[in-house]
XYZ file of C-alpha atoms in Angstrom:
661
model
C 0.073 -0.057 0.019
C 1.368 3.343 -0.869
C 2.610 5.689 1.955
C 1.375 8.871 1.254
C 3.366 10.321 3.934
C 6.410 9.495 2.815
C 5.852 10.162 -0.877
C 4.771 13.922 0.173
C 7.787 14.073 2.211
C 9.628 13.288 -0.753
C 8.428 16.256 -2.666
C 8.726 18.438 0.260
C 12.590 17.615 0.618
C 13.158 17.761 -3.232
C 11.849 21.444 -3.004
C 13.521 22.591 -0.104
C 16.873 21.089 -1.509
C 16.820 22.473 -4.550
C 15.951 25.799 -3.374
C 18.475 25.640 -1.301
C 21.016 24.738 -3.657
C 20.167 27.279 -5.998
C 20.143 29.990 -2.977
C 16.310 31.587 -4.378
C 13.207 30.237 -4.770
C 10.049 29.392 -3.055
C 9.688 26.291 -0.764
C 6.857 27.589 1.396
C 4.289 26.616 -1.278
C 5.846 23.461 -2.250
C 5.973 22.141 1.166
C 2.412 23.175 2.176
C 0.386 21.715 -0.932
C 3.049 18.466 -1.111
C -0.209 16.016 -0.320
C -2.502 18.226 -2.907
C 0.169 17.246 -5.682
C 0.505 13.215 -4.683
C -2.893 12.590 -4.493
C -3.912 14.477 -7.731
C -0.958 13.353 -10.180
C -0.884 9.882 -8.663
C -4.262 9.004 -8.134
C -6.809 11.001 -10.379
C -5.148 12.981 -12.717
C -4.692 10.861 -16.218
C -1.867 11.762 -18.047
C 1.338 9.677 -19.931
C 4.792 10.474 -18.852
C 6.412 8.854 -21.976
C 4.338 11.093 -24.069
C 3.686 14.470 -22.653
C 1.896 15.520 -25.553
C -0.749 12.775 -26.011
C -3.975 14.605 -27.329
C -6.232 13.595 -24.454
C -3.852 13.767 -21.320
C -5.895 15.730 -18.766
C -4.194 19.292 -18.307
C -2.698 20.792 -15.115
C -1.644 24.069 -14.506
C 0.017 25.273 -12.104
C -1.376 29.008 -11.281
C 0.964 30.229 -8.497
C 4.135 29.407 -10.478
C 6.508 30.292 -7.730
C 5.562 26.975 -6.306
C 7.716 25.599 -10.146
C 9.639 23.164 -7.474
C 6.479 21.404 -6.692
C 5.737 20.683 -10.014
C 8.945 19.738 -11.200
C 9.430 17.201 -8.583
C 5.726 15.678 -9.247
C 7.339 15.758 -12.873
C 10.415 13.504 -12.022
C 9.090 11.342 -9.470
C 5.859 10.283 -11.840
C 8.427 9.262 -14.580
C 8.841 12.589 -17.171
C 12.043 13.520 -18.647
C 12.921 15.463 -15.987
C 16.093 14.142 -14.020
C 17.437 14.423 -10.642
C 20.273 16.677 -12.366
C 17.301 18.657 -13.535
C 16.333 19.329 -9.901
C 20.012 20.544 -8.649
C 19.580 23.061 -11.653
C 16.841 24.498 -10.491
C 17.036 28.136 -11.489
C 19.896 27.538 -13.553
C 21.326 29.131 -17.129
C 19.049 27.346 -19.645
C 18.275 24.487 -17.726
C 14.942 22.151 -17.633
C 13.687 23.877 -14.730
C 13.159 27.744 -14.627
C 12.102 29.938 -11.638
C 8.801 29.742 -13.015
C 7.188 26.962 -15.052
C 7.886 27.919 -18.772
C 5.931 26.209 -21.483
C 8.019 24.586 -24.031
C 11.219 24.315 -21.245
C 9.697 21.259 -19.598
C 8.138 18.598 -20.462
C 4.729 18.199 -18.650
C 4.640 21.921 -17.977
C 1.271 23.180 -20.135
C 1.596 27.016 -20.014
C 3.964 29.366 -18.430
C 2.647 30.777 -15.344
C 4.008 33.604 -12.322
C 2.122 36.453 -13.216
C -0.657 35.488 -10.773
C -4.420 35.228 -11.981
C -2.833 34.106 -15.591
C -2.503 30.609 -15.129
C -5.952 30.117 -13.601
C -7.464 31.947 -16.776
C -5.188 29.843 -19.254
C -7.236 27.027 -17.720
C -10.833 27.913 -18.559
C -9.429 28.630 -21.941
C -8.217 24.866 -21.810
C -11.227 23.813 -20.166
C -13.840 25.710 -22.797
C -11.472 24.129 -25.608
C -12.012 20.867 -24.050
C -15.691 21.202 -24.017
C -16.368 22.587 -27.451
C -14.242 19.976 -29.116
C -15.620 17.134 -27.390
C -19.355 18.156 -28.919
C -17.731 18.830 -32.415
C -15.661 15.516 -32.405
C -16.884 13.035 -30.175
C -19.595 10.259 -31.650
C -21.342 7.376 -30.741
C -19.663 6.244 -27.709
C -16.104 7.150 -29.535
C -15.056 10.220 -26.063
C -12.311 10.877 -28.425
C -11.721 14.405 -26.132
C -12.515 13.481 -23.028
C -10.348 14.986 -20.210
C -10.276 17.069 -17.044
C -8.224 20.127 -16.524
C -6.756 20.284 -12.936
C -5.832 23.434 -11.354
C -3.593 24.623 -8.367
C -3.985 28.054 -7.320
C -3.173 30.044 -4.323
C -4.658 33.181 -2.514
C -2.455 35.934 -4.966
C -4.187 33.993 -7.747
C -7.306 34.518 -6.069
C -7.271 38.266 -5.401
C -5.756 39.245 -9.139
C -8.857 40.802 -11.106
C -8.322 38.657 -13.612
C -9.276 35.661 -11.831
C -12.745 36.981 -11.502
C -12.969 37.638 -14.718
C -12.119 34.300 -15.700
C -13.920 32.115 -13.254
C -17.108 34.199 -13.173
C -17.643 32.841 -17.371
C -15.999 29.642 -16.391
C -19.086 29.036 -14.510
C -21.601 30.708 -16.943
C -20.301 28.558 -19.591
C -20.912 25.239 -17.582
C -17.109 24.344 -17.891
C -17.861 21.071 -15.598
C -13.906 19.249 -16.004
C -12.560 22.321 -14.783
C -11.334 21.057 -11.377
C -9.231 24.072 -8.715
C -7.885 23.197 -5.864
C -7.503 26.336 -3.617
C -4.249 26.317 -1.360
C -5.648 28.432 1.245
C -2.789 28.633 3.570
C -3.714 32.062 4.501
C -0.120 33.828 3.747
C 1.491 36.133 1.231
C 4.227 38.044 0.972
C 3.388 40.444 3.234
C 2.202 37.945 5.753
C -1.262 36.990 7.133
C -3.460 37.752 4.236
C -6.565 38.487 6.573
C -5.888 42.227 6.358
C -5.967 42.401 2.878
C -8.012 39.553 2.043
C -10.695 38.246 3.798
C -13.734 37.805 1.507
C -16.041 34.824 1.428
C -14.259 32.641 -1.050
C -17.141 29.921 -0.970
C -19.752 32.437 -1.550
C -17.663 34.255 -3.828
C -17.447 30.598 -5.929
C -20.991 29.937 -5.486
C -21.976 32.893 -7.050
C -20.105 31.860 -10.023
C -22.035 28.997 -10.609
C -19.135 26.857 -9.192
C -19.625 23.818 -6.790
C -17.620 24.727 -4.134
C -16.105 21.482 -1.677
C -14.582 21.833 1.882
C -12.716 23.453 3.380
C -11.173 20.398 3.857
C -7.526 19.058 5.146
C -4.903 19.735 2.417
C -2.699 17.517 4.446
C -4.842 14.412 4.776
C -5.146 11.983 1.327
C -8.092 10.375 1.709
C -9.781 14.278 2.105
C -8.414 15.460 -0.622
C -9.268 11.987 -3.137
C -12.974 12.455 -1.892
C -13.001 15.855 -2.712
C -11.232 15.567 -6.068
C -13.899 12.396 -6.599
C -16.585 14.926 -5.611
C -15.362 17.462 -8.411
C -15.537 15.007 -10.941
C -19.244 13.728 -10.480
C -20.724 17.166 -11.311
C -20.426 17.797 -14.844
C -22.098 21.104 -15.535
C -20.247 23.509 -12.977
C -16.515 23.730 -12.440
C -15.411 22.745 -9.228
C -13.168 24.751 -6.199
C -11.701 22.522 -3.545
C -10.812 24.819 -0.881
C -7.768 23.016 0.900
C -6.338 24.059 4.385
C -2.762 24.319 4.363
C 0.270 25.230 6.268
C 2.676 27.121 3.813
C 6.222 25.638 4.906
C 4.920 22.470 6.544
C 7.947 20.697 8.019
C 9.691 23.631 9.002
C 9.929 24.126 12.619
C 10.892 27.578 12.658
C 9.329 28.929 9.943
C 5.958 26.665 8.553
C 3.101 29.204 8.596
C 5.054 32.197 8.237
C 5.616 34.334 5.163
C 9.136 33.252 6.199
C 9.565 30.624 4.235
C 7.809 31.855 1.116
C 10.203 33.393 -1.239
C 13.177 32.268 0.381
C 15.830 29.200 0.665
C 15.080 27.965 4.496
C 18.501 27.823 5.339
C 20.896 24.988 5.828
C 20.685 24.817 9.890
C 16.507 25.110 9.072
C 16.546 21.863 6.937
C 18.578 19.867 9.266
C 15.649 20.771 11.491
C 13.044 19.602 8.242
C 15.036 16.425 8.105
C 14.360 15.513 11.625
C 10.981 17.091 12.074
C 10.071 14.667 8.837
C 11.815 11.734 10.019
C 13.423 12.124 6.469
C 17.098 10.240 6.803
C 18.431 10.623 3.396
C 20.795 13.137 1.882
C 20.004 16.192 -0.427
C 18.333 14.659 -3.458
C 18.521 11.202 -2.208
C 15.106 9.403 -2.664
C 14.329 5.968 -1.428
C 13.338 3.675 -4.437
C 9.695 2.650 -2.474
C 9.277 6.103 -3.298
C 10.126 6.073 -7.067
C 7.944 2.480 -7.090
C 4.907 4.526 -5.749
C 5.058 7.378 -7.649
C 5.794 5.491 -10.998
C 2.898 6.691 -13.469
C 4.704 5.394 -16.666
C 2.583 2.193 -16.878
C -0.564 3.257 -16.177
C -0.401 6.312 -18.548
C 0.864 4.014 -21.300
C -2.009 1.877 -20.904
C -4.130 4.702 -20.901
C -2.767 6.075 -24.060
C -2.695 3.119 -25.908
C -6.348 2.840 -24.631
C -7.078 5.582 -26.416
C -5.149 5.183 -29.617
C -7.360 1.678 -30.281
C -9.938 3.794 -29.658
C -8.914 6.237 -32.022
C -8.115 4.272 -34.815
C -11.902 2.920 -34.611
C -13.062 6.217 -34.823
C -10.822 6.830 -37.800
C -12.186 4.271 -39.862
C -15.658 5.485 -39.296
C -14.924 8.818 -39.081
C -11.931 10.033 -41.211
C -12.688 13.760 -42.415
C -13.192 14.467 -38.523
C -10.480 12.640 -37.001
C -8.334 13.884 -40.035
C -8.968 17.811 -38.941
C -8.791 16.899 -35.473
C -5.299 16.087 -35.835
C -4.350 18.551 -38.041
C -5.807 21.347 -35.336
C -4.362 19.943 -32.321
C -0.884 21.356 -33.396
C -2.474 24.215 -35.697
C -1.112 22.772 -38.855
C -2.464 24.696 -41.460
C -4.303 22.893 -44.722
C -2.546 21.746 -47.319
C -3.527 24.189 -50.151
C -2.953 26.824 -47.734
C -1.242 29.141 -50.056
C -3.932 28.813 -52.622
C -6.709 29.856 -50.489
C -4.351 33.489 -49.148
C -3.900 33.853 -53.157
C -7.461 33.283 -53.986
C -8.622 35.464 -50.930
C -6.190 38.298 -51.941
C -7.054 38.300 -55.275
C -10.874 38.434 -54.546
C -10.492 41.602 -52.287
C -7.983 43.175 -55.056
C -10.442 42.844 -57.966
C -13.131 44.709 -55.701
C -11.600 47.453 -55.107
C -13.418 48.272 -51.985
C -13.348 51.733 -49.820
C -14.284 50.491 -46.501
C -12.821 50.456 -43.300
C -10.646 48.622 -42.110
C -12.718 46.771 -38.960
C -15.003 45.979 -42.253
C -12.393 44.440 -44.406
C -11.257 42.591 -41.484
C -14.436 41.223 -41.164
C -14.383 40.031 -45.005
C -11.556 38.714 -44.515
C -12.750 36.527 -41.033
C -15.734 35.531 -43.334
C -13.360 34.299 -45.956
C -10.572 32.310 -43.831
C -13.818 30.816 -41.936
C -15.014 29.089 -45.130
C -11.480 27.122 -44.834
C -10.699 27.195 -40.983
C -12.786 25.106 -38.943
C -10.944 25.404 -35.769
C -11.815 29.410 -36.053
C -12.942 30.415 -32.605
C -13.624 33.889 -32.609
C -14.620 36.474 -29.905
C -15.413 39.947 -28.338
C -15.161 41.845 -25.339
C -18.694 43.386 -25.628
C -18.161 44.855 -28.675
C -18.917 42.541 -31.739
C -20.909 45.270 -33.359
C -18.005 47.366 -33.511
C -14.740 45.096 -33.844
C -16.742 43.121 -36.550
C -15.306 39.812 -35.250
C -18.563 38.117 -36.051
C -19.144 36.278 -39.431
C -22.442 35.007 -40.911
C -21.874 31.272 -39.773
C -20.606 31.657 -36.678
C -22.787 30.489 -33.679
C -22.242 32.349 -30.139
C -21.621 30.483 -27.080
C -25.399 30.808 -24.956
C -27.593 28.882 -22.936
C -29.371 27.952 -25.638
C -26.646 25.751 -27.222
C -25.206 24.735 -23.965
C -22.392 27.276 -24.531
C -21.406 25.086 -27.461
C -20.178 27.107 -30.989
C -17.522 28.979 -32.426
C -18.071 32.200 -31.106
C -17.556 33.671 -27.073
C -19.003 37.170 -26.251
C -16.483 37.791 -23.486
C -18.214 40.503 -21.646
C -16.286 43.823 -20.510
C -13.268 41.597 -19.846
C -10.881 42.288 -22.079
C -7.597 40.957 -19.832
C -9.781 37.521 -19.212
C -10.354 37.239 -22.704
C -6.815 37.584 -23.847
C -5.620 34.959 -21.549
C -8.398 32.760 -22.097
C -7.505 32.853 -25.665
C -3.918 31.869 -24.779
C -5.236 29.069 -22.613
C -7.551 27.752 -25.596
C -4.336 27.843 -28.103
C -2.742 25.737 -25.604
C -5.050 23.150 -26.112
C -4.726 22.717 -29.326
C -7.688 22.133 -31.742
C -9.076 26.058 -32.125
C -7.361 28.829 -33.369
C -8.413 31.967 -31.335
C -9.033 35.732 -32.014
C -10.772 38.222 -30.159
C -11.526 41.938 -30.468
C -11.632 45.036 -28.584
C -10.882 49.105 -29.231
C -6.983 49.374 -29.259
C -7.628 51.692 -26.453
C -8.225 48.796 -24.178
C -5.497 46.327 -25.183
C -4.415 48.483 -22.034
C -6.073 46.340 -19.832
C -4.868 43.043 -21.549
C -1.103 43.697 -22.207
C 0.190 41.293 -20.099
C -1.542 38.303 -21.471
C -0.128 39.622 -24.800
C 3.116 39.500 -23.214
C 2.838 35.773 -22.033
C 1.302 34.992 -25.461
C 4.288 36.260 -27.115
C 7.161 35.044 -24.196
C 5.411 31.440 -24.882
C 5.535 31.760 -28.702
C 1.948 30.640 -28.874
C -0.071 32.592 -31.731
C -3.763 34.083 -30.844
C -4.930 36.835 -32.890
C -5.336 39.897 -31.123
C -8.259 42.266 -32.982
C -8.212 45.814 -32.513
C -10.368 48.413 -33.863
C -10.810 52.154 -33.773
C -7.317 52.654 -33.874
C -6.758 56.663 -33.836
C -8.048 59.665 -33.541
C -10.249 58.648 -36.238
C -12.670 57.175 -34.011
C -13.879 61.102 -33.274
C -16.244 62.215 -30.830
C -15.689 59.656 -27.814
C -12.312 61.986 -27.107
C -9.222 61.104 -25.219
C -10.083 58.362 -23.135
C -10.908 56.237 -26.056
C -8.378 57.270 -28.458
C -5.477 55.275 -28.669
C -2.202 57.571 -28.829
C 0.441 55.265 -27.278
C -0.924 52.103 -27.897
C 0.471 51.249 -31.442
C 3.831 51.923 -30.316
C 3.660 50.184 -27.277
C 2.461 47.096 -28.715
C 5.527 47.128 -30.881
C 7.809 47.192 -28.073
C 6.804 43.735 -27.176
C 9.322 40.868 -28.399
C 7.866 38.579 -30.809
C 4.711 40.142 -31.625
C 3.329 41.147 -34.859
C 1.545 44.291 -35.014
C -0.231 45.295 -38.313
C -2.009 48.349 -39.109
C -3.365 47.849 -42.848
C -4.077 50.576 -44.569
C -6.796 49.303 -46.854
C -8.435 45.721 -48.076
C -5.740 43.690 -49.271
C -3.601 45.281 -46.663
C -6.047 43.707 -44.409
C -6.468 40.476 -45.892
C -2.709 40.011 -45.815
C -2.686 41.027 -41.940
C -5.297 38.281 -40.971
C -3.082 35.805 -44.012
C -0.076 36.025 -41.944
C -1.507 36.177 -38.892
C -2.904 32.650 -39.241
C 0.379 31.877 -40.857
C 2.441 32.692 -37.823
C 1.912 29.906 -35.073
C 4.730 30.835 -32.797
C 4.185 34.316 -32.809
C 0.978 36.102 -31.757
C -0.270 39.313 -33.607
C -2.125 42.230 -32.857
C -4.271 43.138 -35.917
C -5.101 46.960 -35.836
C -7.963 48.331 -37.656
C -9.841 51.543 -38.821
C -13.111 53.020 -37.564
C -13.666 55.125 -40.552
C -13.452 54.374 -44.249
C -9.726 53.894 -46.004
C -9.612 54.355 -49.915
C -8.448 51.276 -51.884
C -4.617 51.341 -52.799
C -3.817 50.112 -56.768
C -1.188 47.638 -56.280
C 0.844 45.323 -59.236
C 1.381 41.718 -58.144
C 5.246 42.652 -57.066
C 3.571 44.904 -54.466
C 1.228 42.578 -52.969
C 3.615 39.969 -52.400
C 5.520 42.912 -50.820
C 3.085 43.419 -48.298
C 3.742 40.097 -46.889
C 7.446 41.676 -45.947
C 5.606 44.588 -43.475
C 7.130 47.210 -45.387
C 6.738 47.803 -49.431
C 7.252 50.885 -52.082
C 3.592 51.695 -52.803
C 4.508 54.757 -54.678
C 7.981 54.526 -57.072
C 10.094 57.769 -57.203
C 13.245 56.303 -58.042
C 16.489 55.368 -56.831
C 17.273 58.680 -55.043
C 13.976 60.622 -54.503
C 13.875 64.326 -52.876
C 11.559 62.330 -50.270
C 10.765 59.079 -49.233
C 6.987 59.636 -46.877
C 6.739 56.362 -44.679
C 2.855 55.946 -43.569
C 0.595 53.208 -41.925
C -3.116 52.663 -41.854
C -5.308 55.637 -42.510
C -2.141 57.812 -42.929
C -1.224 56.048 -46.025
C -4.075 57.825 -48.028
C -2.363 61.161 -46.667
C 1.143 60.605 -47.613
C 0.133 59.380 -50.927
C -2.166 62.918 -51.410
C 1.236 64.436 -50.475
C 3.364 62.731 -52.748
C 1.015 63.982 -55.716
C 1.234 67.521 -54.461
C 4.789 67.560 -54.407
C 5.091 65.546 -57.684
C 3.278 68.867 -58.872
C 6.469 71.134 -57.447
C 8.573 69.021 -59.191
C 9.623 66.768 -56.460
C 10.054 63.097 -56.407
C 8.343 61.194 -54.432
C 8.768 57.512 -52.813
C 5.650 56.533 -50.699
C 6.214 53.514 -48.301
C 2.910 51.637 -46.803
C 4.695 49.723 -43.749
C 1.853 47.984 -42.008
C 4.143 46.200 -39.948
C 7.250 47.403 -38.538
C 8.068 44.283 -36.783
C 7.791 42.336 -39.900
C 9.373 44.418 -41.746
C 12.711 44.753 -39.458
C 12.925 41.021 -39.767
C 13.619 41.217 -43.906
C 17.345 40.947 -44.651
C 19.504 44.728 -45.153
C 19.256 44.566 -49.108
C 15.425 44.832 -49.180
C 15.120 47.280 -46.446
C 17.855 49.596 -48.154
C 15.768 49.209 -51.450
C 12.790 50.106 -49.537
C 14.141 52.925 -47.348
C 17.341 53.762 -48.925
C 18.440 56.805 -51.081
C 15.991 59.552 -50.134
C 17.254 62.980 -49.687
C 14.789 63.709 -46.818
C 13.188 60.662 -44.816
C 9.580 61.278 -43.425
C 6.993 59.137 -41.160
C 3.342 59.956 -41.146
C 1.310 58.166 -38.005
C -1.340 59.401 -35.897
C 0.800 57.964 -33.006
C 3.850 58.435 -30.844
C 6.915 59.877 -32.810
C 9.646 57.893 -30.661
C 9.509 54.268 -32.908
C 9.638 56.028 -36.269
C 13.237 57.941 -35.631
C 15.060 54.501 -36.680
C 13.673 54.808 -40.089
C 13.790 58.273 -40.664
C 16.611 59.644 -38.384
C 17.611 62.254 -35.985
C 17.452 64.853 -39.018
C 14.001 63.347 -40.585
C 10.375 64.439 -39.771
C 7.760 62.797 -38.298
C 4.372 63.948 -38.547
C 2.684 62.405 -34.976
C 0.735 63.080 -32.065
C 2.586 63.083 -28.955
C -0.380 64.204 -26.802
C -3.625 62.991 -25.694
C -6.772 63.339 -28.503
C -9.570 65.511 -28.155
C -13.232 65.075 -28.434
C -14.372 66.151 -31.570
C -15.647 64.900 -35.091
C -12.738 62.765 -36.946
C -12.186 65.303 -39.689
C -11.935 68.351 -37.290
C -9.048 66.077 -35.224
C -7.154 65.569 -38.173
C -6.831 68.929 -39.103
C -6.055 70.191 -35.633
C -3.505 67.903 -35.272
C -2.161 68.313 -38.210
C -2.626 65.573 -40.371
C -3.962 67.006 -43.637
C -2.351 67.373 -46.900
C -1.489 71.344 -46.544
C -0.395 71.159 -42.724
C 2.422 68.060 -43.769
C 3.401 70.193 -46.700
C 3.840 73.116 -44.433
C 6.487 70.853 -42.492
C 8.375 69.386 -45.528
C 8.623 72.783 -47.876
């Protein structure tokens, strides 16, 4: 019979010893949650250590990511490719065991966590994806998609506002396969939380339409196991299990105190811990009996093999569905993707429509949705403004038991974005969601996490400048585009017309390790005529729209709504005998990745360099130099009709000419 106490103490000591060796880290939470981890990972979670990417595995998210050594210890003990040497290298350069769990670094880690509240929100996205894919692909008795999403969460995650956004949606969406174990230890960095976190968690989650279980003794394996069984028995509500624990359990002088939260216990205290736990083993020494009791490789392989056999039968009966699921689970593009894109561009190029790029974006969505059954759209309460919904979209609602391919997230920009991250991480769906560009501010940390993880949800932002007019400076983005461009591994597109909008969408979809922010206008923008070479060069982020020769008098660089202005300014300059090149640069991030020869061909040789964009000037100096001219907005906006604002801020032909000649 398994010795749960011994297994939990193995987790405690591996965690504490690893933190001690690294001389930094968080021993308290892993020591306090040890029994939670043992019971869940050994007895309830269905996973395959030999194949961490098994399609139907249960997902585990350590939302309180500072407790990373708990997860690393469990990965090691249950049989994943995480060795004792990997644990000894905790927090060291290029190790498999970084300070917080990082997606792609460690086998078995489903998402990067650390910024509190985002892990539990990613998990909501994963659980939603599981529910939607089960509805779409399961047939007869073939439950091909049938797994749980488990979360460990601490006080900090539940304090963060994003957890309110996400957990309310999880209850509304009836995500019955989402199970959260809440480590209720009453301690955060500043000490006992009762002075700043004393809400009734039980009532709070019940009001979200969750099943709430407990409090249970988080150090009692039997109580924990019964609670998890109870959680899994309810299928129309997510479950929160409140686990009362002692942070740093086993440490005679530091347990139950903030002292053990974020610092090594110290060599002398570790010796006392060994005596307290009766642990007669050297650092990183684990008795074979613990490995034997923990080992999940065999049971995991059997579960995976049974599923594989079922999937083979499913493939023979539902070949198209099986093929589609396998393709979309890894975000593979359709085989005829290049033709799909070429046909879409040809379609909009032939129409030559002068429309708002938000409408051009909707047209692109409508087109690609016909070819990408994995599309999952949404908006943070602005569907009618963002135009992110297409004609055949099915919105999640009570009537369809919250299944479909479009979500109304409500006024929850941050929650929406982190849920999209979770949906992408799960696989099987390609999420995109919209709000006003101004409110990318609310969502920014989720965008950063997408970029850091090298995942590719698509963030749609409309009402991209002072062109939205009368709503005034609170809704007029000025610094947001420049700010988004600063995020490493983020592609920001601000197209000027229908063709560039189609290309922006095609590029965003094709990039599966780079998230994209697509920025669209409220007002109509004029269609720009191009030849085939120019269309191909749109994909390079910047290209010559109007050719002014090898050494033009002026090179005008513009994006979005300001491209038309640049073309009109160029026309006036030509009337006075000047040679002018106009460069449309819908994506500076993509353009910067091109080779030096191409960039020189597009930007080089001009006597006078000019950048025109209705936003901050700072990011344009790298193109025009300190002697160049930047037509920009370096203050907040005003409340007035759009035409009046463009005139006031100097975005007219006459105003630009006055600065150039």
